Amino acid sequence: MAGAAASSAPAHGRPLGSCQAGEPEKPAASRRRRTVASKSAEAESRSSSAPCAADASMSLVTRGGGSKPEDVQLGLALSPEAPTEQPAGDARKWPLRSGDYRPGGCRLAAASLPAGRWLVVPSTFTPGTECGFELRASAGRLAALPHEAHGLQRQAVQGAWDRQSAAGSPNHGAFWKNPQLQLVLSRPAELLLRLRAPGTREGRSAAPPSLCVALFDGGEQRTEATGRGLSRARAVSEGGLYAYPAGGACLPRTPLPAGMYAVLLSTFDPYVGPWELVLYATEGTLRVASFR
């Protein structure tokens, strides 16, 4: 496993694109970038059960990344969160769209949106395009939703799968050789993990690999005897499926007792390249170490 570097900071703000009707929007304490990984990348915009309709406007712009921002063609779509819940008495055809894909940015305006829950989907014209983006939403009645790790402290650890540790999924027979980290919780706490694979595959641009982050009880490093698969894991990202959704593979917010844990980071197929693990935990409770 390549050397790992770590940083930490409190978690604030909210996911870009998430909003809720009901109260005036408050400025976010911080912004974060997310990745447009394909035409299916999604960000949610939610509204509460406020009884009145409101006009809404959304804009999407590129913010750097793997492609030249000005060359990335973007589009937006807006629809009720549940496909079967078409607004009563509304003759518009859903989803509403921003029109033709446009390089560098696009805008969608929606008049008289009824109260309810809404889904906003930012996408790129070309599948597999990676680029940072910023999604802004405004309406007569908007309020911020909390960040998924609201109230938790953030740490980030970077490393790489190299020729020795790029072992892939259990299908490849050497699962325990993947990078592992030891986590120590000093008292009962909540924990949320996100695994990402930034950069390129051996110097060439490529779609990110499918990822999995697994949490095991006990602070011991997984070995050939104890780390052949995921069956002994306490928790696994994305319900045990290898995936790379926008933002990376996520092990959702989980309450844990004090103690020691092991985290194993893997790709579906063996992959040589960098990884980043973002950890959120109750402030002052988490210590992260590399196995020697």
Short mmCIF file of C-alpha atoms in Angstrom, two decimals:
data_model
loop_
_atom_site.label_atom_id
_atom_site.label_comp_id
_atom_site.label_asym_id
_atom_site.label_seq_id
_atom_site.Cartn_x
_atom_site.Cartn_y
_atom_site.Cartn_z
CA MET A 1 0.00 0.00 0.00
CA ALA A 2 1.37 3.41 -0.89
CA GLY A 3 1.88 6.01 1.81
CA ALA A 4 -1.21 7.82 3.03
CA ALA A 5 -1.68 11.48 3.95
CA ALA A 6 -4.49 12.73 6.16
CA SER A 7 -6.30 15.99 6.90
CA SER A 8 -9.28 16.89 9.05
CA ALA A 9 -11.94 19.61 9.36
CA PRO A 10 -15.47 19.96 10.75
CA ALA A 11 -18.30 19.09 8.34
CA HIS A 12 -20.63 21.96 7.49
CA GLY A 13 -22.99 23.07 4.75
CA ARG A 14 -25.19 20.87 2.55
CA PRO A 15 -24.86 18.81 -0.62
CA LEU A 16 -25.00 20.97 -3.74
CA GLY A 17 -28.43 20.74 -5.32
CA SER A 18 -30.30 19.81 -2.14
CA CYS A 19 -32.92 22.29 -1.01
CA GLN A 20 -36.21 22.28 0.81
CA ALA A 21 -39.12 24.72 0.72
CA GLY A 22 -40.42 26.29 3.87
CA GLU A 23 -37.91 28.81 5.27
CA PRO A 24 -35.51 31.40 3.77
CA GLU A 25 -32.27 29.84 2.57
CA LYS A 26 -29.25 30.38 4.81
CA PRO A 27 -25.73 30.78 3.36
CA ALA A 28 -23.79 27.52 3.42
CA ALA A 29 -20.72 27.54 5.63
CA SER A 30 -18.74 25.88 2.89
CA ARG A 31 -19.05 24.62 -0.67
CA ARG A 32 -17.99 21.29 -2.03
CA ARG A 33 -17.39 19.95 -5.48
CA ARG A 34 -19.05 16.92 -6.84
CA THR A 35 -18.36 14.91 -9.96
CA VAL A 36 -20.47 14.67 -13.09
CA ALA A 37 -19.58 11.04 -13.77
CA SER A 38 -22.15 10.34 -16.52
CA LYS A 39 -25.58 11.34 -17.82
CA SER A 40 -27.05 9.49 -14.85
CA ALA A 41 -25.34 11.61 -12.16
CA GLU A 42 -28.07 12.92 -9.88
CA ALA A 43 -28.52 15.60 -7.25
CA GLU A 44 -31.73 16.02 -5.31
CA SER A 45 -33.73 19.18 -4.81
CA ARG A 46 -36.45 18.63 -2.26
CA SER A 47 -39.40 20.77 -1.20
CA SER A 48 -41.56 20.44 1.88
CA SER A 49 -45.30 20.27 2.19
CA ALA A 50 -45.70 24.04 2.08
CA PRO A 51 -49.22 24.64 0.74
CA CYS A 52 -48.35 27.16 -1.98
CA ALA A 53 -46.66 26.94 -5.38
CA ALA A 54 -43.43 28.77 -6.17
CA ASP A 55 -41.38 29.76 -9.21
CA ALA A 56 -37.94 28.16 -9.33
CA SER A 57 -34.75 28.67 -11.28
CA MET A 58 -31.66 26.45 -11.48
CA SER A 59 -28.27 26.99 -13.12
CA LEU A 60 -25.46 24.50 -13.69
CA VAL A 61 -21.86 25.50 -14.47
CA THR A 62 -18.58 23.60 -14.71
CA ARG A 63 -15.84 24.08 -12.14
CA GLY A 64 -12.70 22.38 -13.44
CA GLY A 65 -11.92 18.67 -13.32
CA GLY A 66 -10.69 16.01 -15.71
CA SER A 67 -11.98 17.73 -18.87
CA LYS A 68 -11.70 21.31 -20.10
CA PRO A 69 -14.71 22.94 -18.40
CA GLU A 70 -15.62 25.05 -21.42
CA ASP A 71 -15.82 21.95 -23.61
CA VAL A 72 -18.21 19.96 -21.37
CA GLN A 73 -21.81 20.12 -22.57
CA LEU A 74 -24.32 20.20 -19.71
CA GLY A 75 -28.04 19.75 -19.24
CA LEU A 76 -30.58 19.82 -16.40
CA ALA A 77 -33.82 17.95 -15.85
CA LEU A 78 -36.51 18.46 -13.20
CA SER A 79 -39.27 16.03 -12.25
CA PRO A 80 -41.35 14.91 -9.26
CA GLU A 81 -39.26 12.66 -7.02
CA ALA A 82 -41.70 9.75 -7.48
CA PRO A 83 -42.36 9.11 -11.21
CA THR A 84 -46.02 8.30 -10.51
CA GLU A 85 -46.66 11.54 -8.64
CA GLN A 86 -47.46 13.93 -11.48
CA PRO A 87 -48.79 17.25 -10.12
CA ALA A 88 -52.58 17.25 -10.24
CA GLY A 89 -54.02 19.54 -12.90
CA ASP A 90 -50.57 20.28 -14.39
CA ALA A 91 -50.47 19.69 -18.14
CA ARG A 92 -46.70 20.07 -18.48
CA LYS A 93 -44.70 17.12 -19.77
CA TRP A 94 -42.24 15.84 -17.16
CA PRO A 95 -39.34 15.98 -16.76
CA LEU A 96 -38.80 19.65 -17.55
CA ARG A 97 -35.49 20.16 -19.35
CA SER A 98 -33.01 22.96 -19.88
CA GLY A 99 -33.10 22.41 -23.65
CA ASP A 100 -30.15 21.44 -25.84
CA TYR A 101 -26.94 20.54 -24.06
CA ARG A 102 -24.73 23.62 -23.84
CA PRO A 103 -20.95 23.92 -23.31
CA GLY A 104 -19.91 25.21 -19.91
CA GLY A 105 -23.32 25.75 -18.37
CA CYS A 106 -27.11 25.69 -18.67
CA ARG A 107 -30.24 27.05 -16.97
CA LEU A 108 -33.70 25.70 -16.21
CA ALA A 109 -36.68 27.81 -15.14
CA ALA A 110 -39.94 26.35 -13.80
CA ALA A 111 -43.00 28.47 -13.07
CA SER A 112 -45.56 27.69 -10.35
CA LEU A 113 -44.08 24.47 -9.01
CA PRO A 114 -46.59 22.90 -6.61
CA ALA A 115 -45.51 21.82 -3.14
CA GLY A 116 -43.89 18.39 -3.09
CA ARG A 117 -40.57 16.60 -3.45
CA TRP A 118 -38.54 17.21 -6.60
CA LEU A 119 -35.57 15.58 -8.30
CA VAL A 120 -32.95 17.63 -10.18
CA VAL A 121 -30.65 15.68 -12.52
CA PRO A 122 -27.50 17.40 -13.83
CA SER A 123 -25.89 15.49 -16.70
CA THR A 124 -23.25 15.64 -19.40
CA PHE A 125 -23.94 14.98 -23.07
CA THR A 126 -21.09 12.47 -23.30
CA PRO A 127 -21.19 9.50 -20.88
CA GLY A 128 -18.11 9.01 -18.72
CA THR A 129 -17.17 12.70 -18.64
CA GLU A 130 -15.64 13.84 -15.34
CA CYS A 131 -15.85 17.48 -14.33
CA GLY A 132 -16.52 19.46 -11.18
CA PHE A 133 -19.78 21.38 -11.21
CA GLU A 134 -21.80 23.89 -9.24
CA LEU A 135 -25.58 23.72 -9.10
CA ARG A 136 -27.48 26.78 -7.89
CA ALA A 137 -31.21 26.86 -7.14
CA SER A 138 -33.47 29.76 -6.24
CA ALA A 139 -37.19 29.99 -5.56
CA GLY A 140 -39.73 31.88 -3.53
CA ARG A 141 -39.49 29.38 -0.67
CA LEU A 142 -36.20 27.53 -0.14
CA ALA A 143 -34.35 26.34 2.95
CA ALA A 144 -31.09 24.46 3.28
CA LEU A 145 -30.98 20.74 4.01
CA PRO A 146 -28.10 19.68 6.27
CA HIS A 147 -25.00 18.04 4.83
CA GLU A 148 -25.09 14.23 5.06
CA ALA A 149 -22.37 14.49 7.72
CA HIS A 150 -23.78 17.53 9.52
CA GLY A 151 -22.26 17.88 12.99
CA LEU A 152 -19.46 15.38 12.35
CA GLN A 153 -15.73 16.04 12.01
CA ARG A 154 -14.10 15.39 8.63
CA GLN A 155 -10.83 13.64 7.96
CA ALA A 156 -9.35 12.65 4.60
CA VAL A 157 -6.74 9.98 3.92
CA GLN A 158 -5.03 9.56 0.54
CA GLY A 159 -3.13 6.60 -0.80
CA ALA A 160 -2.88 4.37 -3.86
CA TRP A 161 -3.49 0.87 -5.09
CA ASP A 162 -0.08 -0.28 -6.37
CA ARG A 163 1.14 -3.49 -7.99
CA GLN A 164 1.13 -5.28 -4.64
CA SER A 165 -2.18 -3.94 -3.23
CA ALA A 166 -4.37 -3.75 -6.36
CA ALA A 167 -6.11 -7.02 -5.49
CA GLY A 168 -9.66 -6.28 -6.71
CA SER A 169 -12.83 -7.88 -5.35
CA PRO A 170 -13.09 -11.29 -3.62
CA ASN A 171 -13.60 -12.78 -7.10
CA HIS A 172 -9.86 -12.42 -7.75
CA GLY A 173 -8.75 -14.52 -4.77
CA ALA A 174 -6.52 -12.04 -2.90
CA PHE A 175 -9.01 -9.65 -1.33
CA TRP A 176 -7.00 -9.19 1.91
CA LYS A 177 -4.10 -7.63 -0.03
CA ASN A 178 -6.09 -4.44 -0.70
CA PRO A 179 -5.23 -1.27 1.30
CA GLN A 180 -6.45 -1.35 4.90
CA LEU A 181 -6.71 1.23 7.66
CA GLN A 182 -7.22 0.91 11.40
CA LEU A 183 -9.90 3.07 13.03
CA VAL A 184 -10.09 3.70 16.79
CA LEU A 185 -13.20 5.23 18.36
CA SER A 186 -12.54 6.57 21.85
CA ARG A 187 -16.25 6.56 22.74
CA PRO A 188 -19.58 5.69 21.05
CA ALA A 189 -19.86 7.73 17.86
CA GLU A 190 -21.42 8.05 14.42
CA LEU A 191 -19.28 7.23 11.39
CA LEU A 192 -19.74 7.91 7.65
CA LEU A 193 -17.22 6.91 4.96
CA ARG A 194 -16.80 7.90 1.30
CA LEU A 195 -14.25 6.24 -1.00
CA ARG A 196 -13.15 7.91 -4.23
CA ALA A 197 -10.63 7.12 -6.97
CA PRO A 198 -9.37 10.44 -8.36
CA GLY A 199 -6.89 10.77 -11.22
CA THR A 200 -6.13 8.41 -14.07
CA ARG A 201 -5.35 4.77 -14.69
CA GLU A 202 -1.60 4.47 -15.23
CA GLY A 203 -1.41 7.94 -16.80
CA ARG A 204 -4.35 7.55 -19.21
CA SER A 205 -7.78 9.08 -18.74
CA ALA A 206 -10.34 6.43 -17.82
CA ALA A 207 -13.73 6.09 -16.20
CA PRO A 208 -13.39 5.59 -12.43
CA PRO A 209 -13.37 1.97 -11.23
CA SER A 210 -16.24 0.44 -9.27
CA LEU A 211 -15.44 0.74 -5.56
CA CYS A 212 -16.26 -0.84 -2.22
CA VAL A 213 -15.37 0.17 1.34
CA ALA A 214 -15.89 -2.47 4.04
CA LEU A 215 -15.83 -1.99 7.82
CA PHE A 216 -14.80 -4.90 10.07
CA ASP A 217 -15.02 -5.24 13.85
CA GLY A 218 -11.72 -5.47 15.69
CA GLY A 219 -8.56 -3.56 14.88
CA GLU A 220 -6.67 -6.44 13.30
CA GLN A 221 -5.51 -6.35 9.70
CA ARG A 222 -7.43 -8.74 7.44
CA THR A 223 -5.32 -11.74 6.41
CA GLU A 224 -5.75 -14.67 4.05
CA ALA A 225 -7.59 -16.49 6.85
CA THR A 226 -9.91 -13.60 7.82
CA GLY A 227 -10.15 -11.43 4.72
CA ARG A 228 -11.23 -13.58 1.82
CA GLY A 229 -14.57 -11.80 1.36
CA LEU A 230 -17.23 -9.45 2.70
CA SER A 231 -19.28 -11.95 4.72
CA ARG A 232 -17.62 -10.95 8.01
CA ALA A 233 -17.91 -7.19 7.43
CA ARG A 234 -19.95 -5.19 9.93
CA ALA A 235 -21.00 -2.71 7.21
CA VAL A 236 -20.35 -2.32 3.48
CA SER A 237 -20.80 0.61 1.10
CA GLU A 238 -23.69 0.72 -1.39
CA GLY A 239 -25.37 -2.33 0.15
CA GLY A 240 -22.46 -4.57 -0.82
CA LEU A 241 -22.48 -3.63 -4.51
CA TYR A 242 -19.38 -2.33 -6.27
CA ALA A 243 -20.26 1.07 -7.71
CA TYR A 244 -19.01 4.59 -8.36
CA PRO A 245 -21.94 6.95 -7.83
CA ALA A 246 -21.46 10.72 -7.87
CA GLY A 247 -19.34 11.56 -4.84
CA GLY A 248 -17.85 8.06 -4.53
CA ALA A 249 -18.90 4.83 -2.81
CA CYS A 250 -20.60 5.61 0.51
CA LEU A 251 -20.90 3.68 3.74
CA PRO A 252 -23.83 5.61 5.25
CA ARG A 253 -23.92 7.29 8.64
CA THR A 254 -23.77 4.50 11.24
CA PRO A 255 -23.75 4.56 15.07
CA LEU A 256 -20.88 2.49 16.48
CA PRO A 257 -19.69 1.56 19.99
CA ALA A 258 -16.24 2.58 21.17
CA GLY A 259 -13.53 0.24 20.00
CA MET A 260 -11.20 -0.67 17.16
CA TYR A 261 -12.19 -1.34 13.55
CA ALA A 262 -10.53 -2.18 10.26
CA VAL A 263 -11.47 -0.63 6.90
CA LEU A 264 -10.61 -2.38 3.63
CA LEU A 265 -10.66 -0.46 0.33
CA SER A 266 -11.16 -2.36 -2.92
CA THR A 267 -12.08 -2.07 -6.59
CA PHE A 268 -14.10 -4.64 -8.51
CA ASP A 269 -11.23 -5.43 -10.89
CA PRO A 270 -7.56 -4.92 -9.93
CA TYR A 271 -6.77 -1.24 -10.47
CA VAL A 272 -3.51 0.68 -10.12
CA GLY A 273 -4.18 4.28 -9.18
CA PRO A 274 -4.86 6.75 -6.35
CA TRP A 275 -7.64 6.55 -3.78
CA GLU A 276 -9.07 8.97 -1.24
CA LEU A 277 -11.09 7.96 1.83
CA VAL A 278 -13.14 10.72 3.47
CA LEU A 279 -14.16 9.89 7.04
CA TYR A 280 -16.76 11.72 9.12
CA ALA A 281 -17.13 10.97 12.82
CA THR A 282 -18.41 12.52 16.02
CA GLU A 283 -15.92 15.25 16.89
CA GLY A 284 -12.89 14.15 18.87
CA THR A 285 -13.67 10.43 18.73
CA LEU A 286 -11.80 9.04 15.70
CA ARG A 287 -8.14 8.16 15.20
CA VAL A 288 -6.97 6.71 11.88
CA ALA A 289 -3.77 4.68 11.43
CA SER A 290 -2.15 2.63 8.66
CA PHE A 291 -1.24 -1.01 9.23
CA ARG A 292 2.49 -1.61 9.05
#
